[in-house]
mmCIF file of C-alpha atoms and ligand atoms in Angstrom:
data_model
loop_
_atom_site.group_PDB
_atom_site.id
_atom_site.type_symbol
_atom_site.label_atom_id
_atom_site.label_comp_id
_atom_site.label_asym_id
_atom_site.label_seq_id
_atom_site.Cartn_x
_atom_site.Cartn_y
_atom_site.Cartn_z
ATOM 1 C CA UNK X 4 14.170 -43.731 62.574
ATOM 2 C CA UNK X 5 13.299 -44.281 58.851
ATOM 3 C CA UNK X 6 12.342 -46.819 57.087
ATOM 4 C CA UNK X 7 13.458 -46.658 53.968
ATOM 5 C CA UNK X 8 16.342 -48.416 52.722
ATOM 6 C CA UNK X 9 18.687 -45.318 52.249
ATOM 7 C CA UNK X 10 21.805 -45.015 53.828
ATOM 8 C CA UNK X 11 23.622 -42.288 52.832
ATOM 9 C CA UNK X 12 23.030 -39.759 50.499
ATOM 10 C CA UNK X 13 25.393 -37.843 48.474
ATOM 11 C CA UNK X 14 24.853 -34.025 47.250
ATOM 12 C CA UNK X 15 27.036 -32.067 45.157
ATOM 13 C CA UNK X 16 26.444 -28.438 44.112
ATOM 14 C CA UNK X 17 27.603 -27.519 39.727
ATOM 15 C CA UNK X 18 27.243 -24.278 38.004
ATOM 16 C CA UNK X 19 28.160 -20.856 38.982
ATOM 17 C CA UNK X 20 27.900 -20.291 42.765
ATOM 18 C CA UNK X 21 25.280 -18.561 44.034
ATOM 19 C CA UNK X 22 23.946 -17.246 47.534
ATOM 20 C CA UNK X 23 21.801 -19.748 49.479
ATOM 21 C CA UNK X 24 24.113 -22.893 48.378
ATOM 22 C CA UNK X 25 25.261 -23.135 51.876
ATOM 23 C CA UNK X 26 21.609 -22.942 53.593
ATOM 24 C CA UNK X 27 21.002 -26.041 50.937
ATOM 25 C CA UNK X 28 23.649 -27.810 51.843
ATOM 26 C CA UNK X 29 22.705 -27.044 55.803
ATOM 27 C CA UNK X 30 19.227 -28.329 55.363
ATOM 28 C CA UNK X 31 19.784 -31.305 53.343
ATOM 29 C CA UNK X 32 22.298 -32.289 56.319
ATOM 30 C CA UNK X 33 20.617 -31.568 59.156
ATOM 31 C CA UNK X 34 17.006 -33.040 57.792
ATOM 32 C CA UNK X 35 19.410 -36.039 57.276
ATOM 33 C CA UNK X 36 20.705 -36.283 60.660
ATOM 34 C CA UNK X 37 18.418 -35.358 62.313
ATOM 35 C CA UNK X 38 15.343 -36.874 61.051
ATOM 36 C CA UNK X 39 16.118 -39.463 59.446
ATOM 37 C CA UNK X 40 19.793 -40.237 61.369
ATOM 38 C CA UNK X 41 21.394 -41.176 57.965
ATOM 39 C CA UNK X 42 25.049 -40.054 56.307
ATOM 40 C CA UNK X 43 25.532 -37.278 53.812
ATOM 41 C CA UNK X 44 28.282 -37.590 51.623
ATOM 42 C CA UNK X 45 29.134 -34.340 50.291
ATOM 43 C CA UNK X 46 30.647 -34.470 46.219
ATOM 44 C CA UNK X 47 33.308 -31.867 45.720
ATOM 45 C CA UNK X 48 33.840 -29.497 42.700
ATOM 46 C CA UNK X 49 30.566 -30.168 41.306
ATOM 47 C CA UNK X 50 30.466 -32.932 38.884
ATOM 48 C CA UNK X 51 34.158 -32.921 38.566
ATOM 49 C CA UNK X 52 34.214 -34.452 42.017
ATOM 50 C CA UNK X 53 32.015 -37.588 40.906
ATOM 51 C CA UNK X 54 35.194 -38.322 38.095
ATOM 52 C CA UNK X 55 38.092 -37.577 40.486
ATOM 53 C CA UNK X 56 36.308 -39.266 43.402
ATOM 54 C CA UNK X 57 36.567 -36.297 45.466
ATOM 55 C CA UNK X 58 34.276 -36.217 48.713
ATOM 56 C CA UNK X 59 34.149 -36.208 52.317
ATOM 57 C CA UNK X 60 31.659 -37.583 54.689
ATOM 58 C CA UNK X 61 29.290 -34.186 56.024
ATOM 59 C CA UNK X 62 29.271 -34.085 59.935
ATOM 60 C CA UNK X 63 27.356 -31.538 62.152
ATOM 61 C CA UNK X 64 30.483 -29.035 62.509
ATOM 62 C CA UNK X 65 31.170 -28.807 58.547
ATOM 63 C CA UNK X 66 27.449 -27.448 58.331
ATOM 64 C CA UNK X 67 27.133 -25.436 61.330
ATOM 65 C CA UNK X 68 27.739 -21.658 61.440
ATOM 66 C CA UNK X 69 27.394 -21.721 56.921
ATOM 67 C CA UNK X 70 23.761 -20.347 56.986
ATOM 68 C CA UNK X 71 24.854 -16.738 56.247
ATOM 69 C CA UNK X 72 27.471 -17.563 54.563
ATOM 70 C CA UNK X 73 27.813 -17.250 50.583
ATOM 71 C CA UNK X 74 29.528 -19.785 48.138
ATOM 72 C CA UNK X 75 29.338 -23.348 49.067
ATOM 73 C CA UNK X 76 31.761 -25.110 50.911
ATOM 74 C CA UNK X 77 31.663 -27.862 48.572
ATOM 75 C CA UNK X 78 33.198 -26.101 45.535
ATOM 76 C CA UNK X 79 32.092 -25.947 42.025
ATOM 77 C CA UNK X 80 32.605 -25.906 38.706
ATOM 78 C CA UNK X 81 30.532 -24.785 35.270
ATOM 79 C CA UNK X 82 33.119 -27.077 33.565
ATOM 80 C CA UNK X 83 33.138 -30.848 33.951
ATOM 81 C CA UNK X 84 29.859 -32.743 31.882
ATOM 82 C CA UNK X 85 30.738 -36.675 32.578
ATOM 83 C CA UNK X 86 28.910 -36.383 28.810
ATOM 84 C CA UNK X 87 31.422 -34.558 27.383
ATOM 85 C CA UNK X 88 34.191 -34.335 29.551
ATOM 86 C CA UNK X 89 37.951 -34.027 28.549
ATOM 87 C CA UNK X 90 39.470 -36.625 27.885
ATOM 88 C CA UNK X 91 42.657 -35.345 25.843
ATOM 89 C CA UNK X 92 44.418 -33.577 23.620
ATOM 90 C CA UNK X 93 44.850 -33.877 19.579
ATOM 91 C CA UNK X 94 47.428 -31.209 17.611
ATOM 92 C CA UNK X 95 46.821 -28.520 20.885
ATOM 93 C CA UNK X 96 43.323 -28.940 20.928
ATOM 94 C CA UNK X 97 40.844 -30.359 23.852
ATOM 95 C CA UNK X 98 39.276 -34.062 23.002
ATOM 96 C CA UNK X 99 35.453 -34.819 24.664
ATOM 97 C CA UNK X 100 34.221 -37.859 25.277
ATOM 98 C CA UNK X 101 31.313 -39.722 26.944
ATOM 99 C CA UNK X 102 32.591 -40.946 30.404
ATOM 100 C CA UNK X 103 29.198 -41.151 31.859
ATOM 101 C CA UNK X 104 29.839 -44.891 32.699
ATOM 102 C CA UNK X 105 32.991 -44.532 34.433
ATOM 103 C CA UNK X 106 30.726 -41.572 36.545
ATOM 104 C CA UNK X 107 28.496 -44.509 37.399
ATOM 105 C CA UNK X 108 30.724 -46.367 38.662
ATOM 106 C CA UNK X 109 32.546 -43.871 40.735
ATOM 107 C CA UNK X 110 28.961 -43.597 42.113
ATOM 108 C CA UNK X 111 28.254 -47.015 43.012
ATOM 109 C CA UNK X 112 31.584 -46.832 44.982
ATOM 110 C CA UNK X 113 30.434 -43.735 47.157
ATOM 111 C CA UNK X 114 27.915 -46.044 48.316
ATOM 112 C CA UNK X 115 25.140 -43.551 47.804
ATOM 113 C CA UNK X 116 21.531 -44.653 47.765
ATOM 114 C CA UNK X 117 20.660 -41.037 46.187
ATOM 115 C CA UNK X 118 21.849 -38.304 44.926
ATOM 116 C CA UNK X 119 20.897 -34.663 45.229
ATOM 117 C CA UNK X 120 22.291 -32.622 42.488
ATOM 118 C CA UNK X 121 21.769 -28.708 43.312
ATOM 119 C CA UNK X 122 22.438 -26.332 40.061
ATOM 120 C CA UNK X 123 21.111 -24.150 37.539
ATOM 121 C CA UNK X 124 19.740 -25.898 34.601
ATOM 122 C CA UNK X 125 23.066 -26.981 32.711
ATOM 123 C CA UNK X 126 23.627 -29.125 36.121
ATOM 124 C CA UNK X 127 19.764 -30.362 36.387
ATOM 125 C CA UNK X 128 20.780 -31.666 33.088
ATOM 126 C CA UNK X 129 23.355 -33.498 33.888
ATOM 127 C CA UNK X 130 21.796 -35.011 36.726
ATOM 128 C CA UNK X 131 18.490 -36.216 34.597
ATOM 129 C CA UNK X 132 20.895 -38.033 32.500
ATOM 130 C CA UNK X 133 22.245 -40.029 35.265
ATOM 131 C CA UNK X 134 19.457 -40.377 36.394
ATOM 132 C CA UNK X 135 17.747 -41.819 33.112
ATOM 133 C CA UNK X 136 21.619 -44.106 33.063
ATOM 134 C CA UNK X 137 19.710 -45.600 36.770
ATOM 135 C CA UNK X 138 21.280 -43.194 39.518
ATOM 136 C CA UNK X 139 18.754 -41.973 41.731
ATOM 137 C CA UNK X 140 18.720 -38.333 41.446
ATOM 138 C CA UNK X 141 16.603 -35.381 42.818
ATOM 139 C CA UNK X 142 17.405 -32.251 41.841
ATOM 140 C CA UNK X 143 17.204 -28.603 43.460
ATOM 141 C CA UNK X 144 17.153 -25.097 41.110
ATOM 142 C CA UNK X 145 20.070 -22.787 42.047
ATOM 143 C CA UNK X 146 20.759 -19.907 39.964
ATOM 144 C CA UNK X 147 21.226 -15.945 40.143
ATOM 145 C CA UNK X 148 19.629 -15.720 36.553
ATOM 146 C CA UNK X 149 15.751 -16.825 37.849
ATOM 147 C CA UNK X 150 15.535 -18.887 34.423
ATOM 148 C CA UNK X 151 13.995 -21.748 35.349
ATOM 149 C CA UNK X 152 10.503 -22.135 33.869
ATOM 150 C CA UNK X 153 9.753 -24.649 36.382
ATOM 151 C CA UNK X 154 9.711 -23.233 39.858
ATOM 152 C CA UNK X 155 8.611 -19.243 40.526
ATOM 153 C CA UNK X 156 11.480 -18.083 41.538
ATOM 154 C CA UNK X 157 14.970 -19.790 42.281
ATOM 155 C CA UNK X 158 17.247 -19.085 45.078
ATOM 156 C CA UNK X 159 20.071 -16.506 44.762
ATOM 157 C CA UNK X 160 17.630 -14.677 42.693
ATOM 158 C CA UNK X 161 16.420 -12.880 45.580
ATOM 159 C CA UNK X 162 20.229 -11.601 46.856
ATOM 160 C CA UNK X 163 21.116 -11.058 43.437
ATOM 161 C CA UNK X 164 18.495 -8.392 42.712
ATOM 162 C CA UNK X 165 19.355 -7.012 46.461
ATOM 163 C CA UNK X 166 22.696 -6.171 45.157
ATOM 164 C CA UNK X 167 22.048 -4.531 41.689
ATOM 165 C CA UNK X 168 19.518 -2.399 43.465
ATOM 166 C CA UNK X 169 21.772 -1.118 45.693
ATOM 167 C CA UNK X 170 24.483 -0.290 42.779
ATOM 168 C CA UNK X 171 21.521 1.415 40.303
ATOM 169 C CA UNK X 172 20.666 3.279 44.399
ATOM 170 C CA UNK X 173 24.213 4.760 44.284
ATOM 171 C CA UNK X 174 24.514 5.465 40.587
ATOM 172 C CA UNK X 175 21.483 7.723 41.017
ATOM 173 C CA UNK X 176 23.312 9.931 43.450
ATOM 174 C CA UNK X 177 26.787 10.434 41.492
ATOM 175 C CA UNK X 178 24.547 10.865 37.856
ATOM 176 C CA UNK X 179 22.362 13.396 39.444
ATOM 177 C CA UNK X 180 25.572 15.291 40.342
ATOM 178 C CA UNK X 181 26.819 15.123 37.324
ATOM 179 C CA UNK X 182 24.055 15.158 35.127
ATOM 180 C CA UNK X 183 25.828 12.249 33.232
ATOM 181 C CA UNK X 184 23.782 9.371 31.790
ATOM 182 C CA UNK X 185 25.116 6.070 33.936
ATOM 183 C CA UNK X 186 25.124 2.589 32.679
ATOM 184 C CA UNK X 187 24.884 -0.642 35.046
ATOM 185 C CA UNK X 188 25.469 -4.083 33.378
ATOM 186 C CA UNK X 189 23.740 -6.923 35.051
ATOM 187 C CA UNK X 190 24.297 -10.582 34.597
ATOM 188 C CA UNK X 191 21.726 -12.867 33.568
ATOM 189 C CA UNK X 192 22.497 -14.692 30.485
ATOM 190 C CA UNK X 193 19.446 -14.735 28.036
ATOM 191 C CA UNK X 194 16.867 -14.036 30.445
ATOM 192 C CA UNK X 195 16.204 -10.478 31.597
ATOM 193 C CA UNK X 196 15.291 -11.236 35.170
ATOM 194 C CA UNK X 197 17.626 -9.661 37.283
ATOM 195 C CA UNK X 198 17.745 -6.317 34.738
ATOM 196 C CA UNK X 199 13.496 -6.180 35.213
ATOM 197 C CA UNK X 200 13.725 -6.740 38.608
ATOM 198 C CA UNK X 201 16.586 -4.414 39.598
ATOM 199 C CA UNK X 202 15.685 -1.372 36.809
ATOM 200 C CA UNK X 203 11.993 -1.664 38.622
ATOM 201 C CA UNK X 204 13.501 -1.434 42.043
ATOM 202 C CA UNK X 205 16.056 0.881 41.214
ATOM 203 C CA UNK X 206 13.522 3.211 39.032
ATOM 204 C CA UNK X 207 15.685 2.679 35.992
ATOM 205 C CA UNK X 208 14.468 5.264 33.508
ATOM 206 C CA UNK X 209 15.648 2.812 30.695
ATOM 207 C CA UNK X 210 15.885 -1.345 30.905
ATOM 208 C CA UNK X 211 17.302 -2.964 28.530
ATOM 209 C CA UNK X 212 16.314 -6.650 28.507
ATOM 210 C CA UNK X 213 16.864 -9.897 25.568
ATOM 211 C CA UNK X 214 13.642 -10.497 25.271
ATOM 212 C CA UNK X 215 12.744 -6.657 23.694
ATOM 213 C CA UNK X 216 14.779 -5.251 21.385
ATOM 214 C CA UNK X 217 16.068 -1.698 21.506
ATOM 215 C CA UNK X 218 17.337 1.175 19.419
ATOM 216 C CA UNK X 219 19.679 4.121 20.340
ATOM 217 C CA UNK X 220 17.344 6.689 18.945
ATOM 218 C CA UNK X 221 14.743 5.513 21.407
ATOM 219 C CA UNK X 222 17.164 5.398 24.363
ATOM 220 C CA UNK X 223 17.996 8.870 23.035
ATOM 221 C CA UNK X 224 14.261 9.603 22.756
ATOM 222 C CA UNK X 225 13.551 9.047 26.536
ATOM 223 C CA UNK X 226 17.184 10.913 28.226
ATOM 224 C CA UNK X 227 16.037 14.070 26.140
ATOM 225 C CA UNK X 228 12.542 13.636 27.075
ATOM 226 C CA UNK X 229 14.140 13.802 30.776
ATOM 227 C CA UNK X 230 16.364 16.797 29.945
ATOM 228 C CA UNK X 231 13.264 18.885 28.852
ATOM 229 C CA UNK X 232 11.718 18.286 32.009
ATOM 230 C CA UNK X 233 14.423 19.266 33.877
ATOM 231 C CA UNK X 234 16.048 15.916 34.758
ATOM 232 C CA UNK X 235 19.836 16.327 33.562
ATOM 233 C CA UNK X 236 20.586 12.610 34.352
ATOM 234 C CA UNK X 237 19.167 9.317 33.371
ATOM 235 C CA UNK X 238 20.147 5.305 34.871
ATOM 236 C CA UNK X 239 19.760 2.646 31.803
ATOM 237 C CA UNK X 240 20.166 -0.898 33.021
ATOM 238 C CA UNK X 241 21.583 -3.364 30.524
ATOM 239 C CA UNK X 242 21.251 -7.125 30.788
ATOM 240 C CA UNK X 243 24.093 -8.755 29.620
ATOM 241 C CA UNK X 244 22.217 -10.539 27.265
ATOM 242 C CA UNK X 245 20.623 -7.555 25.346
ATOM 243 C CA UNK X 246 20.850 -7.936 21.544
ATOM 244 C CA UNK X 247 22.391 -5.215 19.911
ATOM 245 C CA UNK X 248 19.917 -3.239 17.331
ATOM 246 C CA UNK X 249 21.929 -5.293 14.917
ATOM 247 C CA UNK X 250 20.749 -8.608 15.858
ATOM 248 C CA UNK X 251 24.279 -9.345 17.982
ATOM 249 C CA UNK X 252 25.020 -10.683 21.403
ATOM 250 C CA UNK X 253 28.301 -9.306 23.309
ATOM 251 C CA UNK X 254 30.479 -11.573 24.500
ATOM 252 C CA UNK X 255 33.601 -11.606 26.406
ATOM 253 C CA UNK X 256 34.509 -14.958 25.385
ATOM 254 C CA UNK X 257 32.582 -16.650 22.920
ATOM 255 C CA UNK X 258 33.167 -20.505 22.764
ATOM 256 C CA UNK X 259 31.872 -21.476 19.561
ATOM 257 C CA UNK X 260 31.189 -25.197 19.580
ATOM 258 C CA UNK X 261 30.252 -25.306 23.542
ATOM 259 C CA UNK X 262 27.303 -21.814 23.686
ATOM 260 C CA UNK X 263 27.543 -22.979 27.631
ATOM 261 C CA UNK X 264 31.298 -22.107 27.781
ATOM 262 C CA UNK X 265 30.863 -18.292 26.187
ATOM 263 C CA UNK X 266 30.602 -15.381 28.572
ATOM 264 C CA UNK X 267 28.381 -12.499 27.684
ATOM 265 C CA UNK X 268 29.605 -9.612 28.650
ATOM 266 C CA UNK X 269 30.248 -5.791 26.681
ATOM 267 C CA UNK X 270 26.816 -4.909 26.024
ATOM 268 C CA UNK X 271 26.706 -1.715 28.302
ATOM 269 C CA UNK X 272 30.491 -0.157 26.584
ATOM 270 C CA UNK X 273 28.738 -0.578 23.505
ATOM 271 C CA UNK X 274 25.052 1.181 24.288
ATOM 272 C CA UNK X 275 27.597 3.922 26.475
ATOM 273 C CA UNK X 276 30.154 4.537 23.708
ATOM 274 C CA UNK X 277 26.823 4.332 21.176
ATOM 275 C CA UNK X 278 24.558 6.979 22.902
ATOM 276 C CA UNK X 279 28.115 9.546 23.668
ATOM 277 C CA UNK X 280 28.683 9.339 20.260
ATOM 278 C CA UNK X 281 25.370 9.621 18.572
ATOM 279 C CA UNK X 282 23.764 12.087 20.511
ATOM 280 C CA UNK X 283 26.495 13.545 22.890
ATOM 281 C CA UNK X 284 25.253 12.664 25.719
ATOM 282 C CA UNK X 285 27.932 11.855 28.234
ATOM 283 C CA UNK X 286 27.848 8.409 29.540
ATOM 284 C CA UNK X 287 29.389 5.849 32.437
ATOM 285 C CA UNK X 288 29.625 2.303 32.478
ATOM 286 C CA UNK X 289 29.307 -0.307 34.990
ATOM 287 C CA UNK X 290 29.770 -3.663 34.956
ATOM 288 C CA UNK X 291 28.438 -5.260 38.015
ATOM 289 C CA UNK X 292 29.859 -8.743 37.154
ATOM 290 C CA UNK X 293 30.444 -11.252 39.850
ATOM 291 C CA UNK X 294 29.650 -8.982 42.764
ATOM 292 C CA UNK X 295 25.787 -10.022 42.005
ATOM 293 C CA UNK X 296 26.242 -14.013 42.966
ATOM 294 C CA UNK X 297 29.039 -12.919 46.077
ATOM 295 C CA UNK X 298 28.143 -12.134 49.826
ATOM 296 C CA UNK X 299 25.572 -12.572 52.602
ATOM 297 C CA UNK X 300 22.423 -14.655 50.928
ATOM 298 C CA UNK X 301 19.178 -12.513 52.002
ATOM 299 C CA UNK X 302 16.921 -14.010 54.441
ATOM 300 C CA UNK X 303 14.744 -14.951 51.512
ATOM 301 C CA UNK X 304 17.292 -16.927 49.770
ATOM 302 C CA UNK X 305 18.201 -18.642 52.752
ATOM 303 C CA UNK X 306 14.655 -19.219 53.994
ATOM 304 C CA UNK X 307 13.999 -21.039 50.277
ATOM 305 C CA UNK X 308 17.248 -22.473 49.882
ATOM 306 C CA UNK X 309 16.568 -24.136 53.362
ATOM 307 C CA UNK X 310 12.796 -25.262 52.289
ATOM 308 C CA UNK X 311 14.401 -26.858 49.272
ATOM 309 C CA UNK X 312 17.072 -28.698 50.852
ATOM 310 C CA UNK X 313 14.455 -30.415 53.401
ATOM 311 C CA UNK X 314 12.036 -30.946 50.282
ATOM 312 C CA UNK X 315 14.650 -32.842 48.682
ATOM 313 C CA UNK X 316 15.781 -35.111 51.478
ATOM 314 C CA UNK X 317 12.010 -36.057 51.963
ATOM 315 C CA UNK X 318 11.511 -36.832 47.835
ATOM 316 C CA UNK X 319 14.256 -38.890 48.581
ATOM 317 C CA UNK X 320 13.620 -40.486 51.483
ATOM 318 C CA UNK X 321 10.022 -41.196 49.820
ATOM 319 C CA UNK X 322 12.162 -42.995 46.426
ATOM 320 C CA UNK X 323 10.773 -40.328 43.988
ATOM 321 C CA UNK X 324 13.494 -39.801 41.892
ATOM 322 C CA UNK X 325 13.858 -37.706 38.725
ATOM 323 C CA UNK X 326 12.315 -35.225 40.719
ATOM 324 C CA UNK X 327 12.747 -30.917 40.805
ATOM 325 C CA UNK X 328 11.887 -29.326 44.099
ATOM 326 C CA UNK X 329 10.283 -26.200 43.384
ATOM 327 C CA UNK X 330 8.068 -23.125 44.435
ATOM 328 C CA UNK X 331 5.079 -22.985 42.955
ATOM 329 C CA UNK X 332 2.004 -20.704 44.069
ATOM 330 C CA UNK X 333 3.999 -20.134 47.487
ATOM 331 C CA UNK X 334 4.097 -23.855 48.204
ATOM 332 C CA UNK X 335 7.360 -26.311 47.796
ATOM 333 C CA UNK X 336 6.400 -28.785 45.453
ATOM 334 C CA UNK X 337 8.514 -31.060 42.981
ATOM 335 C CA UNK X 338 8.161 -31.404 39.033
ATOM 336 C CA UNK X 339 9.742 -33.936 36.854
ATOM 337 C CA UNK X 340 13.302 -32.928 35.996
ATOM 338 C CA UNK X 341 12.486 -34.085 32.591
ATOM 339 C CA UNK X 342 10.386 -30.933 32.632
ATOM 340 C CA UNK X 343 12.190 -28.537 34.638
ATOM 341 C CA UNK X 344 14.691 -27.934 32.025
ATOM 342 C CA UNK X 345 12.658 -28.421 28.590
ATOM 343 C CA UNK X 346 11.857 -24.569 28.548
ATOM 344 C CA UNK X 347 14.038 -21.878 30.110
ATOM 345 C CA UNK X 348 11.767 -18.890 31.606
ATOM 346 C CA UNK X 349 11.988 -15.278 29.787
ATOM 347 C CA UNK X 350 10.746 -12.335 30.810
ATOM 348 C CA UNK X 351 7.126 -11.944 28.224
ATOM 349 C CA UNK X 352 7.644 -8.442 26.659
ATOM 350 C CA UNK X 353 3.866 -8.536 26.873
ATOM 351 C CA UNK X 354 3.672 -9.525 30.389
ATOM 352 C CA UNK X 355 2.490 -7.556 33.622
ATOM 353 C CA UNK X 356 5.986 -6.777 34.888
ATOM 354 C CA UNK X 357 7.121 -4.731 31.668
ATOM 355 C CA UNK X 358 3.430 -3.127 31.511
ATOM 356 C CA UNK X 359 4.018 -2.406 35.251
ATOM 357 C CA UNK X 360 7.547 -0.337 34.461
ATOM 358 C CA UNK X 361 6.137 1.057 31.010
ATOM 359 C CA UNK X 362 3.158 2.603 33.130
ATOM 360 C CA UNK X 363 5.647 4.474 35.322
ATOM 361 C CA UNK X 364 7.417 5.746 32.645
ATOM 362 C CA UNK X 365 9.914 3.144 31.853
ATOM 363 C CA UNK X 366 11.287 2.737 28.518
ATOM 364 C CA UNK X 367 12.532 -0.565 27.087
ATOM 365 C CA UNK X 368 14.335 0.755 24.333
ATOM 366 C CA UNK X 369 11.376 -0.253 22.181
HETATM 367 O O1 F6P U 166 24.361 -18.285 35.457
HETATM 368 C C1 F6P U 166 24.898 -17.421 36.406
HETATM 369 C C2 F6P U 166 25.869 -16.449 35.764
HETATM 370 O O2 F6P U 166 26.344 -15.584 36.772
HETATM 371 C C3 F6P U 166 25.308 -15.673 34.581
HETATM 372 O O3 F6P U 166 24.462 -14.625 34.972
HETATM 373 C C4 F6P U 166 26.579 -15.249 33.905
HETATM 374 O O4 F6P U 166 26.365 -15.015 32.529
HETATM 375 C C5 F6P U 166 27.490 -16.437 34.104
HETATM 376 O O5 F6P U 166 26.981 -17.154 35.218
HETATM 377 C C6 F6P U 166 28.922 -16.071 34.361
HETATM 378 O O6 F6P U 166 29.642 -17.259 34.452
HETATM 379 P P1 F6P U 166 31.152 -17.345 34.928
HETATM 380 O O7 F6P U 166 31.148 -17.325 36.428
HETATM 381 O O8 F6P U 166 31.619 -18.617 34.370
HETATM 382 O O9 F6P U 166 31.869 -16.145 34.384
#
């Protein structure tokens, strides 16, 4: 029986989804009940679920059979900062304003002695704010993206990559019979992760990541380098966030005064319709899209997600607050929040990775 003078704990997963939420959400739950025999109180929709006082006491049969299972049966949202939350309308358009206190008090009436916040780092954000306004917070790294300069790897990473290697696997097949060159856009915001990871896997003759910029004549360069050797076909992999040779990003949606509500999205139409028309090379696009943070988490991402979720109940259970669990060197560890989101991790265009695919033959477009 423990000690310490928690209670009941309250989690609450913001951001995107991503696989592994449910093995968090498991663990945190089951460490609770089991070892320490205290409640979980688990916050719905993310953030938006603190304002609307939206939750439900956890019990043993809401977070049995979820292991495998993708999403998070909590809900989310990428949408509702108590810091700048909506809080009206003026001539059509949206009003923000701080309701941070009024999320403290909602708190305080969950009767929650801490609060694990599980998200990528817009959410781990959030949640050092509270914590900073007094609630006790510990936070765990979610995020399909792997941007997080604070832990090696995060989980949904792991399934993520899983899934874009299997789409560049059968894009090789249906290029080679066609001798066509094929496109895959991969998500990923501003970090190149899952594009490294998956062109690598994948053997991606071409990867096209932010953090190196590219032009069309060296794309062009390495397909006709191909086609003299024999090699009709070539697989470029685009990360969403790829900077056209012009300096621009692509978006879908861009949300100028709120960079966390654009979507990227386009690059890969542009490089396709680009390379077709420069060089006449004939081109298919695909955009992968949410198919990468759907479905089964892999055994990795469930294997960390669950380490995470019993680190955090123990930093809690111990009072340290303000705390990231995290994977460093192969161990779970924890690292101020304060620190966990100063820096977002990039792939280094210099690093071992890039020198790993150049050495193979890779190009980056550079
Ligand atoms: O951060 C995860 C992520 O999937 C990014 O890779 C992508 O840019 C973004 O979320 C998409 O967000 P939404 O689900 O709001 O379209």
């Amino acid at each position: 029986m423990s000690t310490s003078k928690i209670k009941r704990l309250g989690i609450l997963t913001g951001g995107g989804d991503c696989p592994g939420l449910n093995a968090v959400i498991r663990a945190v739950a089951k460490t609770a009940f089991n070892r320490y025999n205290i409640e979980v109180l688990g916050i719905t929709n993310g953030f938006r679920g603190i304002m609307e006082n939206e939750h439900f006491l956890l019990n043993d049969s809401h977070v049995s059979g979820i292991l495998h299972r993708g999403g998070t049966i909590l809900g989310t949202t990428n949408r509702d900062n108590p810091f700048r939350y909506p809080v009206g309308t003026e001539n059509g358009t949206t009003v923000w304003g701080d309701v941070s206190d009024q999320a403290m008090a909602n708190l305080k009436k969950m009767e929650i002695e801490a609060l694990i916040v599980v998200g990528g780092d817009g959410s781990l954000i959030i949640g050092n704010e509270l914590y900073k306004k007094g609630i006790p917070v510990v936070g765990i790294p979610k995020t399909i993206d792997n941007d997080l300069s604070a832990t090696d790897i995060t989980f949904g990473f792991d399934t993520a990559l899983n899934t874009a290697t299997d789409a560049i696997d059968k894009l090789h097949t249906t290029a080679e019979s066609h001798h066509r060159a094929m496109i895959l856009e991969v998500m990923g915001r501003n970090a190149g992760w899952i594009a490294l990871h998956s062109g690598m896997a994948g053997g991606a003759d071409v990867i096209l990541i932010p953090e190196i910029p590219f032009t069309y004549d060296s794309i062009y360069n390495k397909i006709s380098d191909r086609q003299n050797r024999g090699k009709k076909f070539s697989i470029i992999v685009v990360a969403e966030g790829a900077t056209l040779p012009d300096g621009d990003l692509v978006y879908q949606k861009e949300v100028i005064d709120n960079p966390h509500h654009s979507k990227l999205g386009g690059v890969a139409d542009i490089v396709g319709s680009e390379i077709q028309k420069q060089f006449g090379v004939e081109t298919r696009v695909t955009v992968l899209g949410h198919l990468q943070r759907g479905g089964t988490p892999t055994p990795f991402d469930r294997i960390l997600g669950t380490r995470f979720g019993v680190k955090a109940v123990e930093l809690a259970m111990a009072g340290e607050f303000g705390k990231m669990v995290c994977l460093c060197s192969g161990a779970i560890q924890s690292v101020s929040m304060e620190d966990a989101v100063a820096v977002q991790k990039l792939v280094r265009a210099d690093g071992e990775l890039v020198r790993a695919a150049k050495s193979v033959g890779t190009s980056f477009g550079d």
